[in-house]
mmCIF file of C-alpha atoms in Angstrom:
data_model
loop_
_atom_site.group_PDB
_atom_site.id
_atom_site.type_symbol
_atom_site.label_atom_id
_atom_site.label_comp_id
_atom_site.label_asym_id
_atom_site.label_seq_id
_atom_site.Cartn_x
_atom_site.Cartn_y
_atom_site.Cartn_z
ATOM 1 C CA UNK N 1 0.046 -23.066 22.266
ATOM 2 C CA UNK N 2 0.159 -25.241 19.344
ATOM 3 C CA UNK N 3 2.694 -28.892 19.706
ATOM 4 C CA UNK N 4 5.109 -29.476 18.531
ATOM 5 C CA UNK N 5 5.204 -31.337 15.303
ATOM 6 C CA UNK N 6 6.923 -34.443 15.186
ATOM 7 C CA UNK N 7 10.298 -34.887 13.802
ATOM 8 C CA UNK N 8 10.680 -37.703 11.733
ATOM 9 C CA UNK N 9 7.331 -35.750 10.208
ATOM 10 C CA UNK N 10 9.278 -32.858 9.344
ATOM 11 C CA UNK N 11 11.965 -34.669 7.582
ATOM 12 C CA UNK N 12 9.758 -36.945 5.630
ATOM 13 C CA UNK N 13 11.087 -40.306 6.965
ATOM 14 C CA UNK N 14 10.601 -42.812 9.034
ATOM 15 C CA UNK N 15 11.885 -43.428 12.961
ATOM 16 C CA UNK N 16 14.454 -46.201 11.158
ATOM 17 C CA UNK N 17 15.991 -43.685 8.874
ATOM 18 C CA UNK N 18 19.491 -44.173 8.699
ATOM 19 C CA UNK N 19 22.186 -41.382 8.994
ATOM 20 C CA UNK N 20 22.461 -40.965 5.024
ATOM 21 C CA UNK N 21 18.942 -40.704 4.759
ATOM 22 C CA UNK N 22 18.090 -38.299 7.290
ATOM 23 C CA UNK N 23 21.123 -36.033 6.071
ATOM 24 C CA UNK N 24 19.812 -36.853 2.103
ATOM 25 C CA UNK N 25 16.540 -35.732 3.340
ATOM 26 C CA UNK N 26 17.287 -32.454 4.973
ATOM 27 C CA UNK N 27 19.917 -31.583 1.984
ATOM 28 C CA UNK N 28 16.728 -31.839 0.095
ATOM 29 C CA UNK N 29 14.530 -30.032 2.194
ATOM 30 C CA UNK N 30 16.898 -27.020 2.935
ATOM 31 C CA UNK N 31 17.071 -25.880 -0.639
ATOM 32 C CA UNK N 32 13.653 -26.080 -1.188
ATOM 33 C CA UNK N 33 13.385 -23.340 1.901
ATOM 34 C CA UNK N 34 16.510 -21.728 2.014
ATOM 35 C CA UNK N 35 15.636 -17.850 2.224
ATOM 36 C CA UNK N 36 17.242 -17.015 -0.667
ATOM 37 C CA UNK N 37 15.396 -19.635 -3.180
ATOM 38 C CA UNK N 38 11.921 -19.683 -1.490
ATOM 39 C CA UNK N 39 10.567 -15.965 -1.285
ATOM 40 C CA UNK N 40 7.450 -16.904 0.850
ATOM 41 C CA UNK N 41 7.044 -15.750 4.096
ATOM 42 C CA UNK N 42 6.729 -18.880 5.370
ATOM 43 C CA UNK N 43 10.009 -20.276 4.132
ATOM 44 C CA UNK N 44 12.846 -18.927 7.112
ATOM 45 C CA UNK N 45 10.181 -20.563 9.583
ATOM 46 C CA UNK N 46 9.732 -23.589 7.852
ATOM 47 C CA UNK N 47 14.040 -23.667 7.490
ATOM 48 C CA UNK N 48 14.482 -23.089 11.180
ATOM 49 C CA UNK N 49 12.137 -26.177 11.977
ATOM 50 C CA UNK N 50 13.766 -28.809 9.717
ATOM 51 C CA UNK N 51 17.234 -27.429 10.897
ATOM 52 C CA UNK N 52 15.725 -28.092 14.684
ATOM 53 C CA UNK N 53 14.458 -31.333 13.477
ATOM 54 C CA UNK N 54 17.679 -32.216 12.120
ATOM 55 C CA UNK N 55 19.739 -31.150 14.459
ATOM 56 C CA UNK N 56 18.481 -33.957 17.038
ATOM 57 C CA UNK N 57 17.957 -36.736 14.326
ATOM 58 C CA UNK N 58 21.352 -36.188 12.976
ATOM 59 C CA UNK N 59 22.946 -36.676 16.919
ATOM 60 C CA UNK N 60 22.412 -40.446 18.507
ATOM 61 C CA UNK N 61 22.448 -39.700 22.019
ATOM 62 C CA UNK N 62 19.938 -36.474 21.068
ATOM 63 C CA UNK N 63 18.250 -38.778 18.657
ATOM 64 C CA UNK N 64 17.998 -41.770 21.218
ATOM 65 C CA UNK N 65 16.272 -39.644 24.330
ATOM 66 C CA UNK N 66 13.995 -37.822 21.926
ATOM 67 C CA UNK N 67 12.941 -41.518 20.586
ATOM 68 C CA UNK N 68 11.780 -42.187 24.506
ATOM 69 C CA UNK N 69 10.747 -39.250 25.697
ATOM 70 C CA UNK N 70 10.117 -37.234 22.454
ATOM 71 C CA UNK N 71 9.850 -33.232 22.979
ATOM 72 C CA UNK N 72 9.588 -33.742 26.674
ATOM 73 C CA UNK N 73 13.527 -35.069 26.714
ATOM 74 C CA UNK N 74 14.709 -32.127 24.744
ATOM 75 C CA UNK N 75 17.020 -29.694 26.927
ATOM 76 C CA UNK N 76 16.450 -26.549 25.496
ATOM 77 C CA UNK N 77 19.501 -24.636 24.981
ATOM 78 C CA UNK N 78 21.603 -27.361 25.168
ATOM 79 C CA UNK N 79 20.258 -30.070 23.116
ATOM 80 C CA UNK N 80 18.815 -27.638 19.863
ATOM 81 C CA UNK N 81 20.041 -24.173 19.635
ATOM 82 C CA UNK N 82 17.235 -20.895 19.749
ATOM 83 C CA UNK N 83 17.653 -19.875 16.096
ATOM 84 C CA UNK N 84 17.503 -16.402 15.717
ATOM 85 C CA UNK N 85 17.991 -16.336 11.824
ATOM 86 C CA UNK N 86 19.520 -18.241 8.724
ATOM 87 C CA UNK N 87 23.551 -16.996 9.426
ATOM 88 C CA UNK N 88 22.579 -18.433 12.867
ATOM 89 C CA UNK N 89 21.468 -21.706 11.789
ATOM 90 C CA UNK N 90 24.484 -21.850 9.650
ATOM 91 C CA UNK N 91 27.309 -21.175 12.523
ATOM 92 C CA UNK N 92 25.324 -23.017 15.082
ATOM 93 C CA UNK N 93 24.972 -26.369 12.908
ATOM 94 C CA UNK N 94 27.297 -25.851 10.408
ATOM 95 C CA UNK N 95 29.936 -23.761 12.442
ATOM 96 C CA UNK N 96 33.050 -26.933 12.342
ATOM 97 C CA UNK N 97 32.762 -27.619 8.331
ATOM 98 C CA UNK N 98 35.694 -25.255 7.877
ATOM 99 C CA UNK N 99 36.411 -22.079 6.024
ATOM 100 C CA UNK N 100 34.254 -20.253 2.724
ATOM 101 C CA UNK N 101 30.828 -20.106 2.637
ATOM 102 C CA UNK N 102 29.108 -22.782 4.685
ATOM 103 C CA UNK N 103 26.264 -22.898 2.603
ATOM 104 C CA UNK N 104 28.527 -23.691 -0.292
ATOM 105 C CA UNK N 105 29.825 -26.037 2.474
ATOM 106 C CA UNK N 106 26.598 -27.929 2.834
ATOM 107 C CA UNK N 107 25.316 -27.950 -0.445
ATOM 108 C CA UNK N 108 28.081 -28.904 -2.648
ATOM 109 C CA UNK N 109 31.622 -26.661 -3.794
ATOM 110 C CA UNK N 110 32.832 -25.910 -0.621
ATOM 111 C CA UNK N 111 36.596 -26.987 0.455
ATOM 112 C CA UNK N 112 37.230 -27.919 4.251
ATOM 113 C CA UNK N 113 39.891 -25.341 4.220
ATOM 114 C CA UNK N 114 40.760 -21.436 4.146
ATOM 115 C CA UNK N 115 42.087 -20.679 1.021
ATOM 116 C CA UNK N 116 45.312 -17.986 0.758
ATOM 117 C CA UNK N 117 43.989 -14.954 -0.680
ATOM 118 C CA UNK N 118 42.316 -11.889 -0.975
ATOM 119 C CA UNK N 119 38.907 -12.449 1.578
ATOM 120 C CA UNK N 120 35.381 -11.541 0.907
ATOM 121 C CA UNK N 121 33.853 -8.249 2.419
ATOM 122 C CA UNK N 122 31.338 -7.916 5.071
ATOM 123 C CA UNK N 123 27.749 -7.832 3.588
ATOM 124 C CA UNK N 124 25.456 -4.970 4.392
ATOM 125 C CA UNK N 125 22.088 -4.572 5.704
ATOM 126 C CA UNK N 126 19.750 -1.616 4.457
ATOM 127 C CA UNK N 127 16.318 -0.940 5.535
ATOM 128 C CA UNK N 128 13.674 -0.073 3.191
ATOM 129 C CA UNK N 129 9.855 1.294 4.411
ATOM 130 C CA UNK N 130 6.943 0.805 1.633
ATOM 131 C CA UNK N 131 3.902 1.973 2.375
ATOM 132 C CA UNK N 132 0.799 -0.758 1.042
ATOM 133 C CA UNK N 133 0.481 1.485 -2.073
ATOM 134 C CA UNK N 134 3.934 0.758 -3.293
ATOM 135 C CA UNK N 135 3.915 -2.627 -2.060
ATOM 136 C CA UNK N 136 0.718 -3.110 -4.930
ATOM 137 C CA UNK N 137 2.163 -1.987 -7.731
ATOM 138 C CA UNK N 138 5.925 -2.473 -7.035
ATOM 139 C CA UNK N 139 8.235 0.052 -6.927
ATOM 140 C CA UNK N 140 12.183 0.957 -7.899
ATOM 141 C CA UNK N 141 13.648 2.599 -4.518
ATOM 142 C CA UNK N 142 17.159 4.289 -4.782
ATOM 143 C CA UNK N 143 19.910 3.589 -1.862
ATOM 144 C CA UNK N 144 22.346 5.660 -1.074
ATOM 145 C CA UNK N 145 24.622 3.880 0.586
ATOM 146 C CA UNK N 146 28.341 4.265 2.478
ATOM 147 C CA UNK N 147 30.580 1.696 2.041
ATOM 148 C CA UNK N 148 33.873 0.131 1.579
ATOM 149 C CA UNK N 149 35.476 0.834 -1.936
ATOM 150 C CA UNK N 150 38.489 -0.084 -4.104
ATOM 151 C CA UNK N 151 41.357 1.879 -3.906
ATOM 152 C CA UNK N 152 41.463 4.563 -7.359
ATOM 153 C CA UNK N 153 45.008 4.969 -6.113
ATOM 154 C CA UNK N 154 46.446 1.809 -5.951
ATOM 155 C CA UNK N 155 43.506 -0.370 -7.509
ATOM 156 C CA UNK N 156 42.784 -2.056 -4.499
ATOM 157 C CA UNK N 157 45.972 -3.516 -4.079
ATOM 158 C CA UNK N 158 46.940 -1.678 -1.129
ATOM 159 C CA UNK N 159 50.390 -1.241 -2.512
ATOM 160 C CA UNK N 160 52.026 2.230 -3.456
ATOM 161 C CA UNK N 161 52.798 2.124 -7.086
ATOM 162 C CA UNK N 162 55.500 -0.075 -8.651
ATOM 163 C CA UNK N 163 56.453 -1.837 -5.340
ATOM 164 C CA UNK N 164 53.909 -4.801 -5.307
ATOM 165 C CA UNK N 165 52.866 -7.665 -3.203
ATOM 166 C CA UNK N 166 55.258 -9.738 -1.493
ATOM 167 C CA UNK N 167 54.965 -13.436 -0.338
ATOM 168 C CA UNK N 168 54.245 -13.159 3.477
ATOM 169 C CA UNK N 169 57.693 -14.263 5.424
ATOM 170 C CA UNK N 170 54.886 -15.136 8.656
ATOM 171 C CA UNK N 171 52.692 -18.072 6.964
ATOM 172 C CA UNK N 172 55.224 -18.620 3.504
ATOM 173 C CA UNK N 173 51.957 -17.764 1.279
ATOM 174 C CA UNK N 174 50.098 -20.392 2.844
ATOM 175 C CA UNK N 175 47.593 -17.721 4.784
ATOM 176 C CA UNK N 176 47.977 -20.240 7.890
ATOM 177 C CA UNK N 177 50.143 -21.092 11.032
ATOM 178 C CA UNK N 178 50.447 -24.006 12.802
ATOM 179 C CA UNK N 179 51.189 -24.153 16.585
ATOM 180 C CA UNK N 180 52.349 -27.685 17.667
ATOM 181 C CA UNK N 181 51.864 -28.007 21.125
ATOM 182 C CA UNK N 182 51.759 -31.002 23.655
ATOM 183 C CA UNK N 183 50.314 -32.639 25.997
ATOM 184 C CA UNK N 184 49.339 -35.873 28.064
ATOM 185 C CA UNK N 185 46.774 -36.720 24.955
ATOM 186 C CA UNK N 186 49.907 -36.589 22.888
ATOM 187 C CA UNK N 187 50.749 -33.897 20.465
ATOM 188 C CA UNK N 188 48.381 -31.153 19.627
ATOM 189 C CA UNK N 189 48.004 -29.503 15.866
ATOM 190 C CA UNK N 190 45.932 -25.875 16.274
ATOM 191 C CA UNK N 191 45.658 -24.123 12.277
ATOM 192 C CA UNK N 192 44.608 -20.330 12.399
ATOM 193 C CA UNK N 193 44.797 -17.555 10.562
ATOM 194 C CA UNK N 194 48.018 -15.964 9.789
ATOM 195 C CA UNK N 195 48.221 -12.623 11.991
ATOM 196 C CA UNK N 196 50.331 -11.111 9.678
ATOM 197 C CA UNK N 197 48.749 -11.273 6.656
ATOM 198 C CA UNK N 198 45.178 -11.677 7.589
ATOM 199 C CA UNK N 199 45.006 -15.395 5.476
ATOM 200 C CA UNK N 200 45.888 -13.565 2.411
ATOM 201 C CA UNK N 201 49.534 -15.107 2.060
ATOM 202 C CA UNK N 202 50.774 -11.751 0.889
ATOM 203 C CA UNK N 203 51.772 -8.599 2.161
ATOM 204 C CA UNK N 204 52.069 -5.236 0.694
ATOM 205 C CA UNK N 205 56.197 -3.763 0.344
ATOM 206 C CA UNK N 206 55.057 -0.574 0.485
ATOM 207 C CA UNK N 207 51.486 0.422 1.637
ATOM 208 C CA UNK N 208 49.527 2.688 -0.353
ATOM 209 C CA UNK N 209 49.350 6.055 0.906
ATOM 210 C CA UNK N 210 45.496 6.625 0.566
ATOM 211 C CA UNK N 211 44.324 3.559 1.891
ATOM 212 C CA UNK N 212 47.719 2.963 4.064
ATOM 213 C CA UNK N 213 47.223 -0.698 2.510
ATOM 214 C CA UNK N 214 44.110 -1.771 3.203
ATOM 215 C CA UNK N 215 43.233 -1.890 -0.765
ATOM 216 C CA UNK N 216 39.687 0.162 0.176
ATOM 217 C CA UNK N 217 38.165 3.542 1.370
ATOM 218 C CA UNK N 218 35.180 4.372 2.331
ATOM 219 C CA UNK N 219 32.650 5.759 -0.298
ATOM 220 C CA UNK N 220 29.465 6.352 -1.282
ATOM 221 C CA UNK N 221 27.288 4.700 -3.834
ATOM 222 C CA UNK N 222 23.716 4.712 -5.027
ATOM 223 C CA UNK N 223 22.091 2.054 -5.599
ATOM 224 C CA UNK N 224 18.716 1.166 -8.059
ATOM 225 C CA UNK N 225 16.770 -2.023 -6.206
ATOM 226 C CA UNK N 226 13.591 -3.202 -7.866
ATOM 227 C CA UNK N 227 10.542 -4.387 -5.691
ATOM 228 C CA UNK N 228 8.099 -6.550 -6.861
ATOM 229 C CA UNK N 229 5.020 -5.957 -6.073
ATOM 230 C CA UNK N 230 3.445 -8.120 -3.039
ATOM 231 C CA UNK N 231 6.311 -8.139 -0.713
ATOM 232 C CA UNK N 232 5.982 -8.390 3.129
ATOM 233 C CA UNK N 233 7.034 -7.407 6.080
ATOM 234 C CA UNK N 234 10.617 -9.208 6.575
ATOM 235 C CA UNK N 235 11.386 -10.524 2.922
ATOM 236 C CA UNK N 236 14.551 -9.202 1.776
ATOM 237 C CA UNK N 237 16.240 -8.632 -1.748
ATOM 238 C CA UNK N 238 20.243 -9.319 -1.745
ATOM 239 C CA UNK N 239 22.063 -7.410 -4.340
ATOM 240 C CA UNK N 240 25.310 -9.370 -5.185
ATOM 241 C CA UNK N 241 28.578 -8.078 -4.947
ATOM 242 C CA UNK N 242 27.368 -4.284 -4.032
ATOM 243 C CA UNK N 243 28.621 -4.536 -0.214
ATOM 244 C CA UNK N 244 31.747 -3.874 1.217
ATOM 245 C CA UNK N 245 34.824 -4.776 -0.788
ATOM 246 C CA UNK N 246 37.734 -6.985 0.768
ATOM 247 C CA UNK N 247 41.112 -6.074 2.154
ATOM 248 C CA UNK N 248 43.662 -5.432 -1.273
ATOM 249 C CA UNK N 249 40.731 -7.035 -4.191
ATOM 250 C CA UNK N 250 38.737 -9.219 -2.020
ATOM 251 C CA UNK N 251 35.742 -9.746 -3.593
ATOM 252 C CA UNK N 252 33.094 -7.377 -2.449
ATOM 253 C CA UNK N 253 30.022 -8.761 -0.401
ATOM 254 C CA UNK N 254 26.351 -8.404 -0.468
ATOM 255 C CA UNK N 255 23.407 -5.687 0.633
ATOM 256 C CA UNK N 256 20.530 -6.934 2.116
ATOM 257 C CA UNK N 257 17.578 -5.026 1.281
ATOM 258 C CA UNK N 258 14.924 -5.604 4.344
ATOM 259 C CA UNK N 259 11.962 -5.005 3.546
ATOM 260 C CA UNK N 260 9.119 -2.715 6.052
ATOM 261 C CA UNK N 261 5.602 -1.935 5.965
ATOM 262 C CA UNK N 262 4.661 1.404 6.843
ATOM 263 C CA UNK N 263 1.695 1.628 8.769
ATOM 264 C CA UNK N 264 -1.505 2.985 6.480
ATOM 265 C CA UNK N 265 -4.245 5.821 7.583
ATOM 266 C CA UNK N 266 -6.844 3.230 6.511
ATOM 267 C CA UNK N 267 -5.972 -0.352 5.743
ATOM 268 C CA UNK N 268 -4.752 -3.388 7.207
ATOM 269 C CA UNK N 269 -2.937 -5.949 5.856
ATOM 270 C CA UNK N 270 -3.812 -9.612 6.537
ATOM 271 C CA UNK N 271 -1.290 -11.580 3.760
ATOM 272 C CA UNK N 272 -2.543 -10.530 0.548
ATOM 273 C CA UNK N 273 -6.059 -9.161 1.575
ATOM 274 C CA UNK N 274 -6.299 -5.544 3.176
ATOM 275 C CA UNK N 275 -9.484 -4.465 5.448
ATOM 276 C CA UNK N 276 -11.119 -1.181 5.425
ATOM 277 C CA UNK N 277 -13.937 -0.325 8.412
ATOM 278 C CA UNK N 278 -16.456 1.770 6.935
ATOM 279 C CA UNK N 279 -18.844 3.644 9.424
ATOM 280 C CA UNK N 280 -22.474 3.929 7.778
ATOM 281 C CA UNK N 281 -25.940 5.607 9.385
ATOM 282 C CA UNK N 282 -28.520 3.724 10.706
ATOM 283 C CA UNK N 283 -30.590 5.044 7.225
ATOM 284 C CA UNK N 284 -27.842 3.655 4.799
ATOM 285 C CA UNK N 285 -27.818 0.871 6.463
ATOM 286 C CA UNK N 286 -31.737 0.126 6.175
ATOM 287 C CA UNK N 287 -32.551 1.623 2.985
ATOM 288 C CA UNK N 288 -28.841 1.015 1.274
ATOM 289 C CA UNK N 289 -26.480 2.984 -0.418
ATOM 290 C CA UNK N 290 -23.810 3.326 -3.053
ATOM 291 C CA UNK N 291 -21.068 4.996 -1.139
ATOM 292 C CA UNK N 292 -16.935 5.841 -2.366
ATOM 293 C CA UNK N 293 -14.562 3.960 -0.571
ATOM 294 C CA UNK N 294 -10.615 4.289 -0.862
ATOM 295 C CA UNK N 295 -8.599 1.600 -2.320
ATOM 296 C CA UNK N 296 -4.790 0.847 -3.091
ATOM 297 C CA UNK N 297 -5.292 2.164 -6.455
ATOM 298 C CA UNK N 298 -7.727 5.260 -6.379
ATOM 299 C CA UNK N 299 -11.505 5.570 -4.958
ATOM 300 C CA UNK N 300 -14.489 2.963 -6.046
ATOM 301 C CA UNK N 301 -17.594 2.669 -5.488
ATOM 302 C CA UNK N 302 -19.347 0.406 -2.674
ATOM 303 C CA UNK N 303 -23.281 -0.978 -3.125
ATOM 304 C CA UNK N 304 -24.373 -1.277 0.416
ATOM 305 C CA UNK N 305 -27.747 -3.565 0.287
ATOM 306 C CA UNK N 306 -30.910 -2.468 2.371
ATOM 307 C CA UNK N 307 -30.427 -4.136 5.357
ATOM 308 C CA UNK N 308 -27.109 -4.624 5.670
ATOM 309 C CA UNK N 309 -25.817 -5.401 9.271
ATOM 310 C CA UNK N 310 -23.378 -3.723 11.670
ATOM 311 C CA UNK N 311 -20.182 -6.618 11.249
ATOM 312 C CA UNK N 312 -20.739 -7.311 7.600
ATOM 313 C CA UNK N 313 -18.392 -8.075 5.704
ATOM 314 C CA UNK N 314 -18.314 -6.867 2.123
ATOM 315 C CA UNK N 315 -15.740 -8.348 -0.225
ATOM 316 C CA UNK N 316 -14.382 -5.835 -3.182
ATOM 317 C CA UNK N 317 -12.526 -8.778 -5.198
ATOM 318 C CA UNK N 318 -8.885 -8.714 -6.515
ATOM 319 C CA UNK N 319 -8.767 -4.840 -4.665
ATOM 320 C CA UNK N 320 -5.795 -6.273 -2.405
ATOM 321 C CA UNK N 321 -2.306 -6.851 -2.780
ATOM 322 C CA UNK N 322 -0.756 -8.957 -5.645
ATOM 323 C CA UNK N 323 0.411 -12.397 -4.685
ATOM 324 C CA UNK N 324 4.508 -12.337 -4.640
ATOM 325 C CA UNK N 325 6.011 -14.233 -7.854
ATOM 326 C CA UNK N 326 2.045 -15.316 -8.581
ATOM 327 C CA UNK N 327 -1.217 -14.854 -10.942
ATOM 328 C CA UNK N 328 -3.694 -13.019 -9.013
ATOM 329 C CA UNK N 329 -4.329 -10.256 -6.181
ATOM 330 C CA UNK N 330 -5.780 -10.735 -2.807
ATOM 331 C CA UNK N 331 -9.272 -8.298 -1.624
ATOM 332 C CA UNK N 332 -10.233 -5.620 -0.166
ATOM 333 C CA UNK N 333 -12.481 -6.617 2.740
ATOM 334 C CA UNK N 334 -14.837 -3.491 4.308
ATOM 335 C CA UNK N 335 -15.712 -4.357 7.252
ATOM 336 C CA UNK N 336 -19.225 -2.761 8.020
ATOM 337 C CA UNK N 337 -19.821 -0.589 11.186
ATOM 338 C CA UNK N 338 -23.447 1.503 11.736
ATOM 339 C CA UNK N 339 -23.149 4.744 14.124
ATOM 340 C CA UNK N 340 -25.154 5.017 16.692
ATOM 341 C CA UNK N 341 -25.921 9.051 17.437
ATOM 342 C CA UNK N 342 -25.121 9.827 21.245
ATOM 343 C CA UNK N 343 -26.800 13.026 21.091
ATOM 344 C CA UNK N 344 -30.201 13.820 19.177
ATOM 345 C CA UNK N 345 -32.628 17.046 18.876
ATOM 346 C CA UNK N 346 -36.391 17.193 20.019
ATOM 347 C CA UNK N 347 -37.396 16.174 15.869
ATOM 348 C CA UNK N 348 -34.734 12.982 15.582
ATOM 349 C CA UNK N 349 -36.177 11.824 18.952
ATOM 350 C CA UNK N 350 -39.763 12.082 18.290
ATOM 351 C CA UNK N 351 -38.599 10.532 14.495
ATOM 352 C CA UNK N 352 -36.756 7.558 16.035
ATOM 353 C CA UNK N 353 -39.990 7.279 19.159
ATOM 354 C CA UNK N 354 -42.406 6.965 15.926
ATOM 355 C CA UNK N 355 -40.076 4.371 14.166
ATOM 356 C CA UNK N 356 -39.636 2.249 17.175
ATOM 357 C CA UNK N 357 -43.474 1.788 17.387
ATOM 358 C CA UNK N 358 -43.133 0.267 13.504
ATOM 359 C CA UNK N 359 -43.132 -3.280 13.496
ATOM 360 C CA UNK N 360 -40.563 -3.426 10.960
ATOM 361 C CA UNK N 361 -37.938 -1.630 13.016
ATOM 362 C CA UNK N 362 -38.555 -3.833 16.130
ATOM 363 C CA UNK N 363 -36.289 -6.414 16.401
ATOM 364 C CA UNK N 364 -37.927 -9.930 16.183
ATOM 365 C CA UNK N 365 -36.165 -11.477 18.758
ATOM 366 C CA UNK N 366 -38.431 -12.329 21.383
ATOM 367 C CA UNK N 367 -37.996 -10.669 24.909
ATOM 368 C CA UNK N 368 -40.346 -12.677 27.104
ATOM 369 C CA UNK N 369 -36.994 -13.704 29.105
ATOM 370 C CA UNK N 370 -38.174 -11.508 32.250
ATOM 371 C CA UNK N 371 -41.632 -13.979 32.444
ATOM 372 C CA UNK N 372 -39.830 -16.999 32.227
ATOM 373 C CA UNK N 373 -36.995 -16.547 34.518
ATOM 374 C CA UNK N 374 -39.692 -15.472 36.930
ATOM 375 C CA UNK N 375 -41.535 -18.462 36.410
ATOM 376 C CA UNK N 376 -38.708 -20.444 36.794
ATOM 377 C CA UNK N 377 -37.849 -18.520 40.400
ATOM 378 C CA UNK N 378 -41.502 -19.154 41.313
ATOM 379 C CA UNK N 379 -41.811 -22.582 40.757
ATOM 380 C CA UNK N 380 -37.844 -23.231 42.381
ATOM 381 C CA UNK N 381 -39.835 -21.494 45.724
#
């Protein structure tokens, strides 16, 4: 198992950063990896470690033990949290910076509270399988996909025509209530969301009565998402504002398009290259061949030199997969493996008896290893 990388390394600084810097350094570092603007595969990894990284820096008594102890005086669990993926990062480190989107939040134009109105829908994750193929050349895959829609009736107000919205009498429009409440510490403030109107500061006078004032109904839509060509196993295309709408015009929110990779009858992927095991006969082998092989795009044709040996490795250049958002294509690697016949007629074995007796087809390695070690036993006695 590899260590742990340092992490004052991670960050870029040094172990007298201040607080400003370490947080100016990570703010920097975050966008650069952040999913959604970094489509290498590498990037969610490389997001989770800084987040670790800064997660302990940013926290002096975390920050203090790791500075005597390093990884040894971590408490897993406890002291950095087991990211699972980016919305976990997000509530985990970013979970108290109040309402909105907490990326927003972190990286400029968020507000530290819940604004009254309409809220955002739910996003949506879809699964899409490609097989290696389609992951060459690209591909447009259709969706279809069930979701939460506007209202036709009462165009996602959730109010039965001509009665309207009304200010809600709970939270006074303010989509909040306050309990006051208090104790030996001294009086206690707790905000939450109004119950009544759901932190919309509004209420319907009259509820629709399609979508009995929710706004939205369930649909169906499909959906047109273009792949580029040299995706992976785990990156993932979001299509804005194409998931489920809000309660009465809250803004719809996003599908997630997660990308899979079928498994192929005869390549495998390793990143951009794929690998192909050809089985050859002792005779191509020796005396060569030109021999068809498949490849992503159609059949080609392979020189095998006299010679060649069982493990080769022949590489058929820019035969692989396209590099994602980048000038050039990986190989196609054919890995070379000789059969060996397990069951011969009278003619192959006195064929193969005459070419064993050929100096040529003798292997050269010596096999005077019996003498010696008996030697060796001899002169031990």
């Amino acid at each position: 198992m590899a260590a742990k990388k340092d992490y004052y390394e991670i960050l870029g600084i040094t172990k007298g950063a201040t607080e400003d810097e370490i947080k100016k350094s990570y703010r920097k570092l975050a966008m650069q990896y952040h999913p959604d603007r970094n489509p290498s595969k590498d990037a969610e990894e490389k997001f989770k470690e800084i987040t670790e990284a800064y997660e302990v820096l940013s926290d002096p008594d975390k920050r203090q033990r790791y500075d005597q102890f390093g990884h040894q005086g971590m408490r897993a669990g406890q002291d950095f949290h087991q990211y699972q993926d980016i919305n976990d990062i997000f509530s985990s480190v970013f979970g108290g910076m109040g309402g909105g989107s907490i990326f927003d939040d972190f990286f400029g134009g968020g507000q530290a509270q819940r604004q009254a109105g309409p809220q955002q829908g739910s996003d949506l994750q879809v699964r899409i399988a490609l097989t290696l193929e389609e992951i060459a050349t690209g591909v447009e895959k259709k969706i279809k996909l069930r979701h939460m829609k506007a209202c036709d009736t009462c165009k996602g107000t959730g109010a039965k025509s001509g009665t309207g919205l009304q200010t809600c009498k709970t939270c006074g429009g303010s989509g909040q209530v306050r309990q006051v409440s208090r104790s030996m510490f001294g009086q206690m403030v707790n905000i939450s969301v109004c119950p009544t109107c759901g932190g919309e500061g509004k209420t319907v006078r009259e509820a629709c009565p399609v979508c009995h004032g929710e706004g939205r109904v369930e649909g169906e839509t499909v959906l047109k998402v273009n792949i580029p060509a040299g995706v992976a196993e785990g990156n993932y295309i979001p299509l804005r504002g194409q998931g489920n709408v809000g309660r009465r015009g809250g803004r719809a929110g996003n599908v997630i398009v997660v990308i899979e990779e079928e498994p192929h009858q005869f390549f495998h992927r390793e990143g951009d290259n794929v690998i192909f095991d050809l089985v050859i006969s002792i005779a191509e082998a020796t005396l060569g061949a030109k021999i068809e092989v498949p490849t992503l795009t159609g059949q080609a044709l392979l020189t095998i030199e006299p010679g060649t040996q069982p493990g080769t490795i022949l590489r058929m250049r820019d035969k692989g997969i396209p590099h994602l958002n980048a000038h050039g294509k990986g190989d196609q690697l054919v890995r070379i493996n000789v059969h060996i016949p397990t069951k011969t007629n009278a003619q192959e074995k006195e064929l193969f008896k005459e070419l064993a007796a050929s100096a040529n087809v003798a292997p050269k390695q010596p096999r005077n290893w019996q003498k010696d070690h008996s030697a060796k036993a001899t002169s031990a006695a």
